[in-house]
Amino acid sequence: MKKTVVCMLIAAMTMGSMVTPVFADGEGDAKHIYVLTAPEDHGWTGSVATFAKEKIEEVNDAGTYSAELITSADAAEQIVNIEDIIAAGEDNIAVVIQPIDDTVQSAIQQLVDAEIPYVAFDRIIDGVADSAVSNVKGDNEGIGAACAAYYTEQGMKPGDAVYVYEGDTSSVTTLRDEGFTKYLTGELEYDGKTIADDAKWSEDDLKSITYSGAMNWSRSDTKTSFESLLGDASNADIKWFYAEDDELAMGILEALQGGGIDDATKEKFLGNAPYLTGCGGLDELYAVLRGESFTDIADQFGGIVSVTYSPAMIQTAIQDMVDYLDGKDVEQDHVIACEIVNKDNVKDYPSF
């Protein structure tokens, strides 16, 4: 059977932690929920903390449980924050965590060993996933499948040159890579449909896909990489660009707008009517889709789309923990739906 894809989506314990505590006037035996995310700075990851604070306020206002946000600048700080939570020895606590990277696995295992319930969000670490109350994520394979399906519909043929701008080295990127190729080989569906038999890619065809390596979800790193790529004018013939985040897609657009690419090469590239996909719901890319910015460049593309993958789904992760503490059944693998956003339907989708 083929898999059907539905894509999408404490008090300060250590010096330097960015903490947003808000406490409820609940009973002494009420559960306290620690929500651990990346900093509230910019882009998709930063918006997670913003949406988390909204939900934390809602939880605290309800009064049954108290909750607070702890952001960590990197994995090392997040590990220390988890260890400090455990070392405090508090009773009746729970954790919702967006692991910054896979090195946080050992600290999460300490939560398990201490019998502290936790919900994992976005980055799911396989080694501890079975121990989570819930694993809340967008269908990352589905994101890749959606982009591959879109390109196939736009005329991409088996063996065409494709360039993939990858996010990082985590399971998120691996799944987005695999979703793209599995759709092309017919192993994965998108929107209930598989690729037509005469459009399927062979293993040899897949060799025409080039992977950037980790861009660290960075617009500036992607801009630099794309400028370097087009430093070789022969790469201007590449038509299909799959950026695994809207920040990465914006890096490509900014490179094309700037002066780091030879004008003749840039003209050749845009004359090929290239295609670009992003992911995430970044308002800056949505503004491009709405025709409000980068119009001189965007108009020369064959198409630009994004796949929605809302950072607001952190609120689902927090609600899963509340439901668990209420004694309700919680689905362990909680996949959040998302869709392709283009210039025709962008007005119907929220951005951040």
Coordinates of C-alpha atoms in Angstrom, one line a residue:
M1 CA 0.0 0.0 0.0
K2 CA 1.4 3.4 -0.9
K3 CA 1.5 6.0 1.8
T4 CA -0.8 8.9 1.5
V5 CA 0.8 12.2 2.4
V6 CA -1.0 14.9 4.2
C7 CA 1.6 17.8 4.2
M8 CA 1.7 20.7 5.9
L9 CA 3.2 21.3 9.3
I10 CA 11.1 28.0 35.0
A11 CA 12.6 30.5 36.5
A12 CA 15.9 31.1 34.8
M13 CA 18.0 28.1 35.6
T14 CA 21.2 29.3 33.8
M15 CA 22.7 32.7 33.1
G16 CA 21.9 33.8 29.6
S17 CA 18.6 31.9 29.2
M18 CA 15.8 34.1 27.8
V19 CA 12.8 33.3 30.0
T20 CA 9.2 34.5 29.8
P21 CA 7.5 33.2 33.0
V22 CA 3.9 33.8 33.7
F23 CA 2.4 32.0 36.7
A24 CA -1.2 31.0 37.4
D25 CA -2.8 31.2 40.8
G26 CA -3.5 27.5 40.7
E27 CA -3.6 24.9 43.5
G28 CA -0.4 23.7 45.0
D29 CA -0.7 20.3 43.2
A30 CA -1.3 21.8 39.8
K31 CA 1.1 20.7 37.0
H32 CA 3.7 23.2 35.8
I33 CA 4.6 23.0 32.2
Y34 CA 8.0 24.1 30.9
V35 CA 8.0 25.1 27.2
L36 CA 11.5 25.0 25.7
T37 CA 12.1 26.6 22.3
A38 CA 14.7 28.4 20.2
P39 CA 14.9 32.2 20.7
E40 CA 12.2 34.6 19.6
D41 CA 14.3 36.3 17.0
H42 CA 13.3 35.9 13.3
G43 CA 11.9 33.6 10.7
W44 CA 10.0 30.4 11.3
T45 CA 11.9 29.2 14.3
G46 CA 11.7 32.6 16.1
S47 CA 8.0 32.7 15.5
V48 CA 7.5 29.5 17.4
A49 CA 8.3 31.2 20.6
T50 CA 5.9 34.0 19.8
F51 CA 3.0 31.5 19.3
A52 CA 4.1 29.6 22.4
K53 CA 3.8 32.7 24.5
E54 CA 0.2 33.1 23.3
K55 CA -0.7 29.6 24.3
I56 CA 1.1 29.8 27.6
E57 CA -0.9 32.9 28.5
E58 CA -4.1 31.0 27.6
V59 CA -3.0 28.1 29.9
N60 CA -2.2 30.3 32.8
D61 CA -5.5 32.3 32.4
A62 CA -7.4 29.0 32.6
G63 CA -5.8 28.4 36.0
T64 CA -5.7 24.6 36.1
Y65 CA -2.0 24.5 35.2
S66 CA 0.9 27.0 35.1
A67 CA 3.3 27.3 32.2
E68 CA 6.4 29.3 31.2
L69 CA 8.7 29.7 28.2
I70 CA 12.4 29.1 28.2
T71 CA 14.4 29.8 25.0
S72 CA 17.9 28.6 24.4
A73 CA 20.3 30.1 22.0
D74 CA 21.8 26.7 21.1
A75 CA 21.7 23.0 21.8
A76 CA 24.3 23.2 24.6
E77 CA 22.2 25.8 26.5
Q78 CA 19.0 23.8 26.0
I79 CA 20.7 20.7 27.4
V80 CA 21.7 22.7 30.5
N81 CA 18.2 24.1 30.9
I82 CA 16.7 20.6 30.8
E83 CA 19.3 19.3 33.3
D84 CA 18.6 22.2 35.6
I85 CA 14.8 21.5 35.5
I86 CA 15.5 17.9 36.5
A87 CA 18.0 18.8 39.2
A88 CA 15.5 21.2 40.8
G89 CA 13.6 18.0 41.8
E90 CA 10.1 19.6 41.5
D91 CA 7.1 17.4 41.6
N92 CA 4.2 17.5 39.1
I93 CA 6.0 19.1 36.2
A94 CA 5.9 18.5 32.4
V95 CA 7.9 19.6 29.4
V96 CA 7.1 20.6 25.9
I97 CA 10.3 20.9 23.8
Q98 CA 11.4 22.0 20.4
P99 CA 14.8 20.2 20.3
I100 CA 17.4 22.6 18.8
D101 CA 19.3 19.6 17.3
D102 CA 19.7 15.9 17.8
T103 CA 22.4 16.3 20.4
V104 CA 19.6 17.1 22.9
Q105 CA 18.6 13.4 22.8
S106 CA 20.6 12.5 25.9
A107 CA 18.9 15.3 27.9
I108 CA 15.5 14.2 26.8
Q109 CA 16.4 10.7 27.9
Q110 CA 17.1 12.2 31.3
L111 CA 13.5 13.5 31.3
V112 CA 12.3 10.0 30.5
D113 CA 14.4 8.5 33.3
A114 CA 13.1 11.1 35.7
E115 CA 9.5 10.1 34.7
I116 CA 8.8 13.7 33.6
P117 CA 6.3 13.6 30.7
Y118 CA 7.2 15.5 27.6
V119 CA 5.9 16.5 24.2
A120 CA 8.3 16.8 21.3
F121 CA 7.7 19.5 18.7
D122 CA 8.9 19.9 15.1
R123 CA 12.3 18.2 15.4
I124 CA 11.5 14.6 16.3
I125 CA 14.5 12.6 17.5
D126 CA 14.0 9.0 16.6
G127 CA 15.9 7.5 19.6
V128 CA 13.5 8.9 22.1
A129 CA 10.3 9.5 20.0
D130 CA 8.5 6.4 21.5
S131 CA 8.9 7.9 25.0
A132 CA 7.0 11.1 24.1
V133 CA 3.5 11.8 25.1
S134 CA 3.1 13.2 21.6
N135 CA 5.4 14.1 18.7
V136 CA 3.9 17.1 17.0
K137 CA 5.3 17.8 13.5
G138 CA 4.5 18.9 10.0
D139 CA 4.7 16.1 7.5
N140 CA 8.2 16.8 6.3
E141 CA 8.1 14.0 3.7
G142 CA 4.9 15.6 2.5
I143 CA 6.6 19.0 2.0
G144 CA 9.1 17.3 -0.4
A145 CA 6.3 15.4 -2.1
A146 CA 4.3 18.6 -2.6
C147 CA 7.2 20.4 -4.2
A148 CA 8.0 17.5 -6.5
A149 CA 4.3 17.2 -7.5
Y150 CA 4.2 20.9 -8.3
Y151 CA 7.3 20.7 -10.5
T152 CA 6.0 17.7 -12.3
E153 CA 2.8 19.5 -13.1
Q154 CA 4.9 22.4 -14.4
G155 CA 6.7 20.2 -16.8
M156 CA 9.8 18.8 -15.0
K157 CA 11.0 15.6 -16.7
P158 CA 12.9 12.6 -15.4
G159 CA 16.6 13.5 -15.3
D160 CA 16.1 17.3 -15.4
A161 CA 18.7 19.1 -13.4
V162 CA 17.4 20.0 -9.9
Y163 CA 19.1 22.0 -7.1
V164 CA 18.0 21.4 -3.6
Y165 CA 18.8 24.0 -0.9
E166 CA 18.8 22.0 2.4
G167 CA 18.1 23.4 5.8
D168 CA 20.4 21.5 8.1
T169 CA 21.6 18.0 9.0
S170 CA 18.6 17.0 11.0
S171 CA 15.7 14.5 10.4
V172 CA 13.7 17.5 9.1
T173 CA 16.0 17.9 6.1
T174 CA 16.3 14.2 5.5
L175 CA 12.6 13.8 5.4
R176 CA 12.1 16.7 3.1
D177 CA 14.8 15.3 0.8
E178 CA 13.2 11.8 0.8
G179 CA 9.7 13.1 0.2
F180 CA 10.9 14.9 -2.9
T181 CA 12.6 11.8 -4.4
K182 CA 10.0 9.3 -3.2
Y183 CA 7.2 11.2 -5.0
L184 CA 9.3 11.2 -8.2
T185 CA 9.9 7.5 -8.0
G186 CA 6.2 6.7 -7.3
E187 CA 6.7 5.6 -3.7
L188 CA 4.8 8.4 -2.2
E189 CA 1.5 10.2 -2.9
Y190 CA 0.7 13.8 -2.8
D191 CA -2.9 15.0 -2.4
G192 CA -4.1 11.4 -2.9
K193 CA -2.3 10.9 -6.2
T194 CA 0.9 9.3 -7.4
I195 CA 3.1 10.5 -10.2
A196 CA 2.1 9.2 -13.6
D197 CA 3.9 6.1 -14.7
D198 CA 5.4 7.8 -17.8
A199 CA 6.8 10.6 -15.5
K200 CA 8.5 8.4 -12.9
W201 CA 12.1 8.9 -12.2
S202 CA 14.6 6.0 -12.1
E203 CA 17.5 5.8 -9.7
D204 CA 19.8 7.0 -12.5
D205 CA 17.4 10.0 -13.1
L206 CA 17.8 11.0 -9.4
K207 CA 21.5 11.5 -9.9
S208 CA 20.7 14.8 -11.7
I209 CA 19.6 16.2 -8.3
T210 CA 22.3 18.3 -6.6
Y211 CA 22.1 19.0 -2.8
S212 CA 23.6 22.1 -1.3
G213 CA 24.5 20.7 2.1
A214 CA 23.3 22.4 5.3
M215 CA 22.4 26.1 4.9
N216 CA 21.5 26.2 8.6
W217 CA 18.2 27.8 7.7
S218 CA 20.1 30.9 6.8
R219 CA 19.1 33.4 4.2
S220 CA 22.6 34.9 4.0
D221 CA 24.3 31.5 3.7
T222 CA 21.9 30.6 0.8
K223 CA 22.5 34.0 -0.9
T224 CA 26.3 33.4 -0.8
S225 CA 25.9 29.8 -2.0
F226 CA 23.6 30.8 -4.9
E227 CA 26.0 33.5 -6.0
S228 CA 28.8 31.0 -5.9
L229 CA 26.7 28.5 -7.9
L230 CA 26.0 31.0 -10.6
G231 CA 29.7 32.0 -10.6
D232 CA 29.8 29.1 -13.1
A233 CA 27.7 30.3 -16.0
S234 CA 26.8 26.8 -17.0
N235 CA 24.7 26.4 -13.8
A236 CA 22.4 29.1 -15.2
D237 CA 20.7 26.3 -17.1
I238 CA 19.3 24.8 -13.9
K239 CA 15.6 25.4 -14.0
W240 CA 14.3 23.7 -10.8
F241 CA 15.2 25.0 -7.4
Y242 CA 13.7 23.3 -4.3
A243 CA 14.5 25.5 -1.2
E244 CA 13.5 23.7 2.0
D245 CA 12.5 26.9 3.8
D246 CA 11.2 30.3 2.8
E247 CA 14.3 32.0 4.3
L248 CA 16.4 30.0 1.8
A249 CA 14.1 31.0 -1.0
M250 CA 14.5 34.6 -0.1
G251 CA 18.3 34.2 -0.1
I252 CA 18.1 33.2 -3.8
L253 CA 15.8 36.1 -4.6
E254 CA 18.1 38.5 -2.8
A255 CA 21.1 37.1 -4.7
L256 CA 19.4 37.8 -8.0
Q257 CA 18.5 41.3 -6.9
G258 CA 22.0 42.1 -5.8
G259 CA 25.3 42.6 -7.6
G260 CA 27.0 39.4 -6.7
I261 CA 26.1 37.6 -10.0
D262 CA 27.4 38.5 -13.4
D263 CA 24.7 40.4 -15.3
A264 CA 25.0 38.1 -18.4
T265 CA 24.7 35.0 -16.2
K266 CA 21.7 36.4 -14.4
E267 CA 20.0 37.3 -17.7
K268 CA 20.6 33.7 -18.9
F269 CA 19.3 32.2 -15.7
L270 CA 16.1 34.3 -15.7
G271 CA 15.6 33.8 -19.4
N272 CA 15.2 30.1 -18.7
A273 CA 12.0 30.9 -16.7
P274 CA 13.2 29.0 -13.6
Y275 CA 11.0 27.7 -10.8
L276 CA 11.4 28.1 -7.0
T277 CA 9.6 26.5 -4.1
G278 CA 10.0 27.5 -0.4
C279 CA 8.3 26.4 2.8
G280 CA 7.1 28.0 5.9
G281 CA 4.7 30.9 5.4
L282 CA 7.2 33.8 5.7
D283 CA 5.5 37.1 5.0
E284 CA 8.4 38.4 2.9
L285 CA 8.0 35.5 0.5
Y286 CA 4.2 35.9 0.6
A287 CA 4.7 39.5 -0.4
V288 CA 6.6 38.3 -3.5
L289 CA 3.7 36.0 -4.3
R290 CA 1.3 38.9 -3.8
G291 CA 3.2 41.0 -6.3
E292 CA 4.4 43.5 -3.7
S293 CA 8.2 43.0 -3.9
F294 CA 10.9 41.6 -6.1
T295 CA 8.4 42.0 -9.0
D296 CA 11.0 42.6 -11.6
I297 CA 12.7 39.3 -10.7
A298 CA 9.6 37.2 -9.8
D299 CA 7.9 38.1 -13.1
Q300 CA 10.7 36.3 -14.9
F301 CA 10.3 33.1 -13.0
G302 CA 8.1 30.3 -14.4
G303 CA 6.6 30.0 -10.9
I304 CA 7.3 30.6 -7.2
V305 CA 5.3 28.8 -4.5
S306 CA 5.6 28.1 -0.8
V307 CA 4.3 25.2 1.3
T308 CA 2.5 26.3 4.5
Y309 CA 4.0 24.9 7.7
S310 CA 2.8 27.2 10.4
P311 CA 4.9 27.8 13.6
A312 CA 1.6 28.2 15.4
M313 CA 1.5 24.4 15.6
I314 CA 3.6 24.8 18.9
Q315 CA 0.2 25.6 20.4
T316 CA -1.0 22.1 19.4
A317 CA 2.0 20.6 21.2
I318 CA 1.2 22.6 24.4
Q319 CA -2.5 21.6 24.1
D320 CA -1.5 17.9 23.7
M321 CA 0.3 18.2 27.1
V322 CA -2.7 19.9 28.7
D323 CA -5.0 17.1 27.3
Y324 CA -2.6 14.5 28.7
L325 CA -2.6 16.1 32.1
D326 CA -6.4 16.2 32.0
G327 CA -6.3 12.4 31.5
K328 CA -7.5 12.5 27.8
D329 CA -6.2 10.3 25.1
V330 CA -3.5 11.9 23.0
E331 CA -2.3 10.8 19.6
Q332 CA 1.4 10.1 19.8
D333 CA 2.2 11.0 16.2
H334 CA 0.4 14.3 15.6
V335 CA 0.9 15.4 12.1
I336 CA -0.2 19.0 11.1
A337 CA -1.6 19.5 7.6
C338 CA -0.3 22.1 5.1
E339 CA -0.8 23.1 1.5
I340 CA 0.9 24.7 -1.5
V341 CA 0.5 28.5 -1.6
N342 CA 0.9 30.4 -4.8
K343 CA 0.1 33.8 -6.3
D344 CA -3.6 32.9 -6.8
N345 CA -4.4 31.7 -3.3
V346 CA -1.8 33.5 -1.1
K347 CA -4.5 35.9 0.2
D348 CA -6.2 33.0 1.9
Y349 CA -3.2 32.0 4.0
P350 CA -1.8 33.7 7.1
S351 CA 1.9 34.5 7.2
F352 CA 4.4 35.4 9.9

